[in-house]
XYZ file of C-alpha atoms in Angstrom:
413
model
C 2.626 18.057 -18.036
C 2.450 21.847 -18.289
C 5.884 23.951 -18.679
C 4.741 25.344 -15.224
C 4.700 22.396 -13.729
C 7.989 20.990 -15.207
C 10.504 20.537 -12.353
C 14.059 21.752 -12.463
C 16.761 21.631 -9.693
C 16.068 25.424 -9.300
C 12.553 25.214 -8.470
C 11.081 24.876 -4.443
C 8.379 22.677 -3.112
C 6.967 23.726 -0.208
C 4.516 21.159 1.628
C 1.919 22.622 4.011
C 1.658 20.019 7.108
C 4.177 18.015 8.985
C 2.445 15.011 9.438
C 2.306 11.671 7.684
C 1.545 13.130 4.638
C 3.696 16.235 5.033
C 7.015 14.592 5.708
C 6.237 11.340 2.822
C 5.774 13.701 0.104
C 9.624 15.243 1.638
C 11.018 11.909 1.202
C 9.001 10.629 -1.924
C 10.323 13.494 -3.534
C 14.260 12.771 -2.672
C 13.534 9.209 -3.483
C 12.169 9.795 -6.626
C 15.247 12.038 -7.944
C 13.918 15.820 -7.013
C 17.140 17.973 -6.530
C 15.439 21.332 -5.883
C 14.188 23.161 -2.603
C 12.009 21.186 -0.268
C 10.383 23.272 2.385
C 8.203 21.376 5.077
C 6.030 24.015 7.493
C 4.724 22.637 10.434
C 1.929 23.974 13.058
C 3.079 22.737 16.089
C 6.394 22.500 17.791
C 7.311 18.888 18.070
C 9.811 17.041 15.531
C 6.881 15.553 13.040
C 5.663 12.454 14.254
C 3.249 9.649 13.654
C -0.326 9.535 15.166
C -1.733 6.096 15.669
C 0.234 5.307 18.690
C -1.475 8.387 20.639
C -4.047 6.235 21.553
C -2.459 3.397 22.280
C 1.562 3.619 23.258
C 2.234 7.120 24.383
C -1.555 7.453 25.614
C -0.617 5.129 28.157
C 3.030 5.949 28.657
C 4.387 2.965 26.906
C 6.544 5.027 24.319
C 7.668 8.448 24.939
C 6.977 9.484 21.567
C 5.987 8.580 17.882
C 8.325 10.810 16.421
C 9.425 10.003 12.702
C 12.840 8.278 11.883
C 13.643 10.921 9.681
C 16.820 12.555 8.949
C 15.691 16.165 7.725
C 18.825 17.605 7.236
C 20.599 14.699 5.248
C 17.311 14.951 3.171
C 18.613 18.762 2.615
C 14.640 19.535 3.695
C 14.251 23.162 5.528
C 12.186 22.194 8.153
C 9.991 25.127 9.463
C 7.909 23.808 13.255
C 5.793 25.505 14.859
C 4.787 28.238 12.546
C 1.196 28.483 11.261
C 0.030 28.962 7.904
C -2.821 31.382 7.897
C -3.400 32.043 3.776
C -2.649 31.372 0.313
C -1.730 33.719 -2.608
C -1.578 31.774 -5.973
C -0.938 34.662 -7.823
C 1.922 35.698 -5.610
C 2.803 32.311 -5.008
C 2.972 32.958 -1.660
C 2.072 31.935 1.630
C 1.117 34.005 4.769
C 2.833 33.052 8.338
C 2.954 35.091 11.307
C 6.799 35.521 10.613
C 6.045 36.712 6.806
C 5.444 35.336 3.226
C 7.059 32.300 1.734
C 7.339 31.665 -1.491
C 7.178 28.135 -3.521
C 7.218 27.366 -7.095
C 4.800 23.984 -6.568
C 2.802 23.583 -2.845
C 2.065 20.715 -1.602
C -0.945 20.872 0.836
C -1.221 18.339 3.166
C -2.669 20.283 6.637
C -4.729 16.921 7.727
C -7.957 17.107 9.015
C -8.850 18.671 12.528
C -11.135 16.937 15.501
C -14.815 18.344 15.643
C -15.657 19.592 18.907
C -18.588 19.280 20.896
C -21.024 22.116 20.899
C -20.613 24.044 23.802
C -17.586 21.961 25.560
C -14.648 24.383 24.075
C -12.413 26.163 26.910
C -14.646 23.313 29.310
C -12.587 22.031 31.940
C -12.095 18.740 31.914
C -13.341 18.154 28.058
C -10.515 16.928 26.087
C -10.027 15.562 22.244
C -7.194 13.346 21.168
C -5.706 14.176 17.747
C -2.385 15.545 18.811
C 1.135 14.828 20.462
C 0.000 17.563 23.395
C -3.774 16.475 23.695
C -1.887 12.955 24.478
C 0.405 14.264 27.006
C -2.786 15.925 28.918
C -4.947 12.663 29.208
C -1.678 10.433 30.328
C -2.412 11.738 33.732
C -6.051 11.106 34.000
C -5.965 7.709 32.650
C -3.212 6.966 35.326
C -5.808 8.904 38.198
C -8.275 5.988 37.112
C -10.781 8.439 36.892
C -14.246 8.197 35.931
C -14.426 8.987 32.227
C -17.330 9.357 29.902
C -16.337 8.928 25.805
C -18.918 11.134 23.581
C -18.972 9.309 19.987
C -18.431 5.422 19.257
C -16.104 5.907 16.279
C -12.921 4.048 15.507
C -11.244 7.206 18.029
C -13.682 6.425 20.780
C -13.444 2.843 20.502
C -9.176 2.785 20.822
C -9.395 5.623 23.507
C -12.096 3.577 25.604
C -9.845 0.415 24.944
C -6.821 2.334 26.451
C -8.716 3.728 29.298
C -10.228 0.217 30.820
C -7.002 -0.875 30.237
C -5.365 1.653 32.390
C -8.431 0.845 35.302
C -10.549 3.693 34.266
C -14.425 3.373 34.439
C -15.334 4.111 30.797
C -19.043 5.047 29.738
C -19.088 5.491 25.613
C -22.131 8.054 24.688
C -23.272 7.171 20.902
C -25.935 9.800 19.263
C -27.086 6.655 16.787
C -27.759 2.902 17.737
C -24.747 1.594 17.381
C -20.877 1.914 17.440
C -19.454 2.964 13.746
C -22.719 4.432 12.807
C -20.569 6.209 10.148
C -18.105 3.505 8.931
C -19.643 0.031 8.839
C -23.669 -0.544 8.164
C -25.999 -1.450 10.855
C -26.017 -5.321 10.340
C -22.245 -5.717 10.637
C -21.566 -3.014 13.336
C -24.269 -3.641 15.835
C -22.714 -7.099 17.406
C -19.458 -5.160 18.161
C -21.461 -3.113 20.288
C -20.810 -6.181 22.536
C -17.074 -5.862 22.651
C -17.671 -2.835 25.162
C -19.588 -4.410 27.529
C -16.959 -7.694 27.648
C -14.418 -4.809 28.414
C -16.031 -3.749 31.091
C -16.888 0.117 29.423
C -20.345 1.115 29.045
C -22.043 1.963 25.817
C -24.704 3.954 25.556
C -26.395 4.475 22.100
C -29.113 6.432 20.698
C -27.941 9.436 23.145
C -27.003 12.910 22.737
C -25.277 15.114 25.089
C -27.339 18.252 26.951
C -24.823 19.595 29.041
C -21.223 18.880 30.214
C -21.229 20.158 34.100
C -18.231 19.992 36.228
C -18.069 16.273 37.140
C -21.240 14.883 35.075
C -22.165 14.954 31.120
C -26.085 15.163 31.116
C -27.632 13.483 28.335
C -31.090 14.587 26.665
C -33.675 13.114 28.434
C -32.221 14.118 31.843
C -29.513 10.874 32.357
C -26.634 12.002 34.532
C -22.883 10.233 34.265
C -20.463 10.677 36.302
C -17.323 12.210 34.616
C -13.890 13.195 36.044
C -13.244 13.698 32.522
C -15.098 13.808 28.800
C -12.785 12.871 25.775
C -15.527 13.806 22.696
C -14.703 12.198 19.522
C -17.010 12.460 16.961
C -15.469 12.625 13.518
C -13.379 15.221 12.081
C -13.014 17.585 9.515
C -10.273 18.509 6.358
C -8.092 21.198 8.023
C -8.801 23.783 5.357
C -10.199 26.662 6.751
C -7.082 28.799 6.353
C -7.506 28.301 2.119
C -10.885 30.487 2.517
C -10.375 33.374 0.082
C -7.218 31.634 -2.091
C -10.049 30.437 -5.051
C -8.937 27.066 -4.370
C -11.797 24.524 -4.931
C -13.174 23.392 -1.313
C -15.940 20.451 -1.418
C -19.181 20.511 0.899
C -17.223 18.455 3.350
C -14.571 21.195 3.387
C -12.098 19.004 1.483
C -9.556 20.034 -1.010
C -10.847 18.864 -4.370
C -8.253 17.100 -5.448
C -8.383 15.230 -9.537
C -6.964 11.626 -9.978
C -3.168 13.194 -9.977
C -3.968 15.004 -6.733
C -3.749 18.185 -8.505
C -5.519 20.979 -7.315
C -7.566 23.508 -9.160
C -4.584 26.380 -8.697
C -1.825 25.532 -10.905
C 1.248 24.258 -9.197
C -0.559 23.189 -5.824
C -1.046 19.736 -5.048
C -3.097 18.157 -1.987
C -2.997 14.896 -0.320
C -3.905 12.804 2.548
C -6.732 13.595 5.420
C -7.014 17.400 3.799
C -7.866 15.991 -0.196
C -10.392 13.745 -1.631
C -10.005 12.508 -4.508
C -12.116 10.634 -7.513
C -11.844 7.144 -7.544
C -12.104 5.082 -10.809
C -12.238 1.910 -9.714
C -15.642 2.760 -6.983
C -16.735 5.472 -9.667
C -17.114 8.465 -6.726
C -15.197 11.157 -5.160
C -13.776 9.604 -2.162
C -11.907 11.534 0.996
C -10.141 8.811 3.149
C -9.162 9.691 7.169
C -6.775 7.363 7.359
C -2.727 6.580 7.649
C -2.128 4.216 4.647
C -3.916 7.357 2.800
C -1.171 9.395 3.984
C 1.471 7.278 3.095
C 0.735 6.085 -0.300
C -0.680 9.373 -1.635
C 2.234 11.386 -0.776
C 3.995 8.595 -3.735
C 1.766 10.447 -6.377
C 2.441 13.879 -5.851
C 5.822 13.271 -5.708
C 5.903 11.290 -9.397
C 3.620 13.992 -10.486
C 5.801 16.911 -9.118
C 8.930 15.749 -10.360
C 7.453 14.433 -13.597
C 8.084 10.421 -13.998
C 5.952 8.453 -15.701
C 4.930 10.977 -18.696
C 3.431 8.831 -21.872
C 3.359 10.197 -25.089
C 0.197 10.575 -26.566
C -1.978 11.254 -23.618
C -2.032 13.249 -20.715
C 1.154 12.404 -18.455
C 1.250 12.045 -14.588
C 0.809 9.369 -12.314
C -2.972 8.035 -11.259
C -4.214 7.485 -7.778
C -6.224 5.066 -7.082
C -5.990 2.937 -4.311
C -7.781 0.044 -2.470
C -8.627 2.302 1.014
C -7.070 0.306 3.570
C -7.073 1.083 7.812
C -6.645 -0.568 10.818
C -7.917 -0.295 14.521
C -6.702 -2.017 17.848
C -9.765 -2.084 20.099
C -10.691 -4.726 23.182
C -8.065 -7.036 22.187
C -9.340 -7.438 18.555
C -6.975 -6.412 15.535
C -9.851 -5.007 13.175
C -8.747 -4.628 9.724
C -10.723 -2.918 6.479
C -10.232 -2.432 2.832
C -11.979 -0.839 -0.127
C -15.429 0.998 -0.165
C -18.880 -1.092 -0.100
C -21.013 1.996 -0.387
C -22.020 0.638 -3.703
C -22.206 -3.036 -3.142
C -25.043 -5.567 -3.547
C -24.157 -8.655 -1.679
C -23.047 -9.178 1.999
C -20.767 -12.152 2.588
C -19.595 -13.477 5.970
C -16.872 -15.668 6.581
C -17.888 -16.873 10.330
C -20.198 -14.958 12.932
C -19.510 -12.380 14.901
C -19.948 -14.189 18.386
C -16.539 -16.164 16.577
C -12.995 -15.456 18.269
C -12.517 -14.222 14.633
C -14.558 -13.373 11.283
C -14.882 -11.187 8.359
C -17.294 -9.924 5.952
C -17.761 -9.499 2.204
C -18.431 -7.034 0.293
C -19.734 -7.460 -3.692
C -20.761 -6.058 -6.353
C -21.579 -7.863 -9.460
C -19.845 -10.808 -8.226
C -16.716 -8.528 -7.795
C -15.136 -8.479 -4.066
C -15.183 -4.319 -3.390
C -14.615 -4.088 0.256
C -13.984 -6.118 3.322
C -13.603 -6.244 7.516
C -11.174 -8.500 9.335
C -11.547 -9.417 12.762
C -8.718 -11.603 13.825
C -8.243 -12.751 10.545
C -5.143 -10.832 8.664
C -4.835 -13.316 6.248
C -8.187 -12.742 4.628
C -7.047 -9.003 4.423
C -4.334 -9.820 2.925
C -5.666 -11.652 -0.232
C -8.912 -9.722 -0.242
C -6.747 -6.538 -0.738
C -5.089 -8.277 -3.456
C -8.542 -9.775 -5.035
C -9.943 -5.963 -4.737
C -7.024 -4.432 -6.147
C -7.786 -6.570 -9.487
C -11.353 -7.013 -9.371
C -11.407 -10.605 -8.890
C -14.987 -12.152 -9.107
C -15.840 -14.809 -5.895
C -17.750 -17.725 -5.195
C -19.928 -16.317 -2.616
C -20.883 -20.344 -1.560
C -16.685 -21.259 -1.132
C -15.774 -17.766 0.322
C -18.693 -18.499 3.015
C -16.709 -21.072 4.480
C -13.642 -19.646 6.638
C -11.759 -22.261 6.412
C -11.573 -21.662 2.521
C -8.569 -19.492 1.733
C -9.789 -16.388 -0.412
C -7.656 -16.649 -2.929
C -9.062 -20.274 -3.699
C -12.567 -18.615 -3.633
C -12.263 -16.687 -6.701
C -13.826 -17.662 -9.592
């Protein structure tokens, strides 16, 4: 590790982003010995807190918030809310806020990623996304009006949202652009039978559509289709929250990402990125990969923090800690636990353990006999040793792993 990046108790850290990743990388760095500075600047007002349960506990007033069990002060971390980044100065080592400059020695960006909107729908009455504490608190009412509510986009977002909606006695119509739900996520042969889940619930899904119009009280789809819509909740992806980097020479990929390399470094010396705002390359699936999820947020921030405070230097080579992990997520959608791990862009065999129309199945993923990647429905325990298998690059008997009641661990070869 550089001389600039060497850490002493005199020198700050200042992490970008009050999120999971944000507020990890705070405590990672306490837990891993750092004694200097630690300054944590968040955009909005709220104590940080945790996202998944906006779509499922506070969504539909079951918890009153998802705040993190934190103790900021007795972490000695200067926690700034509600006060917006707008630039960064590497030469200065500085960054621009509305109430001035502030300084760091190492910065640690980790500003998330931010929902893509609808064409056309922003300032819309009545058009709402869900990605924050406040965009939460606004839909709580509508789902308990039972109102008439049309979904734009069948992602993992869409899917949760349209769970919590039928289950609050809304009428739910889903609006997919491609032919089936997690057009983006899962390939066409495994996604297409969950398209059934929606129609078991009760919602509507309607694929191969695109929105024309958003009217008061209808969404009009191309080809003239009118829904009725007390309200629209559009969730169609979204993007690395890096706009306010444009101008600092920091490296930005075509998805908008923060190139991060395999310590999470940055190409500005002394910066750091991690979690929905950085991808990263991946050695063990040989590609860049930029993960949207919350075990990505919570075992990256573990990195920067070795990195930052400088454990794990070997002689003899270039020090720092790798990251690497098996990408791991979870969603809770029409009474299903759906589980995922690794990355099967690259694999050349499909496995499945069961069928679809099953109470509970999974699929394989390999590639050269290795398991890569694989999706749980129902079934944690194959999650749980596939994780494991991927994580060492165990090679499986495709015939024995067909058979669900096979454990996977007694599959391998």
């Amino acid at each position: 590790m550089s001389e600039s990046e060497q850490t002493a108790p005199s020198r700050r850290v200042v992490i970008v982003g009050a999120g999971m990743a944000g507020v990890q990388t705070a405590v990672a760095l306490r837990e891993q010995g750092f004694t200097g500075g630690i300054g944590l600047v968040g955009a909005e007002p709220h104590q940080p807190y945790d996202r998944p349960p906006l779509s499922k506990a506070v969504l539909l007033g079951k918890a009153e918030d998802s705040a993190f069990d934190v103790d900021f002060d007795a972490l000695d971390v200067d926690l700034r809310l509600g006060l917006e980044v707008t630039g960064l100065r590497p030469g200065d080592h500085e960054l621009d806020t509305p109430a001035g400059p502030v300084p760091y020695d190492v910065l640690v960006i980790a500003t998330g990623a931010e929902p893509v909107t609808l064409p056309g729908t922003e300032g819309v009455p009545g058009v709402h996304l869900l990605r924050t504490l406040d965009d939460a608190e606004r839909l709580r009412p509508v789902l308990e009006r039972r109102h008439h509510i049309v979904v734009v986009g069948a992602g993992w977002i869409g899917a949760e949202f349209a769970t919590a909606a039928r289950e609050a006695g809304c009428e739910v119509t889903v609006v997919e652009a491609a032919d089936r739900p997690l057009p983006g996520a899962l390939p066409a042969e495994v996604a297409a039978p969950m398209a059934e889940w929606y129609a078991q619930a009760g919602a509507e899904l309607v694929t191969g559509a695109r929105v024309a119009a958003v009217e008061p009280g209808a969404v009009v789809l191309e080809g003239g289709r009118r829904l009725p819509a007390d309200a629209v909740v559009v969730g169609i992806g979204a993007r690395p929250a890096t706009r306010w980097l444009a101008g600092s020479g920091i490296d930005l990929g075509p998805d908008g990402s923060v190139t991060a390399d395999e310590r999470l470094r940055t190409s500005l010396p002394d910066v750091y990125a991690v979690g929905d705002c950085a991808s990263f390359p991946s050695g063990r699936y040989g590609r860049r990969l930029l993960v949207h999820h919350w075990d990505n947020a919570l075992q990256g921030p573990r990195t920067v923090a070795a990195n930052v405070v400088g454990a794990d230097t070997g002689e003899g080579s270039e020090p720092g800690e790798i990251y690497d992990p098996v990408p791991y997520f979870w969603s809770e959608q029409f009474g299903r636990f759906v589980q995922y791990a690794g990355h099967h862009g690259a694999a050349d065999a499909l496995v499945r353990r069961g069928g679809p129309d099953d109470a509970s199945w999974s699929v394989l993923w390999l590639r050269d006999g290795a398991l890569v990647a694989l999706l749980a429905v129902g079934r944690p325990r194959d999650l749980a040793q596939g994780r494991r298998l991927i994580e060492v690059g165990a090679r499986i008997d495709a015939e024995r792993a067909a058979d669900p009641a096979v454990p996977l661990k007694n599959a391998v070869l």
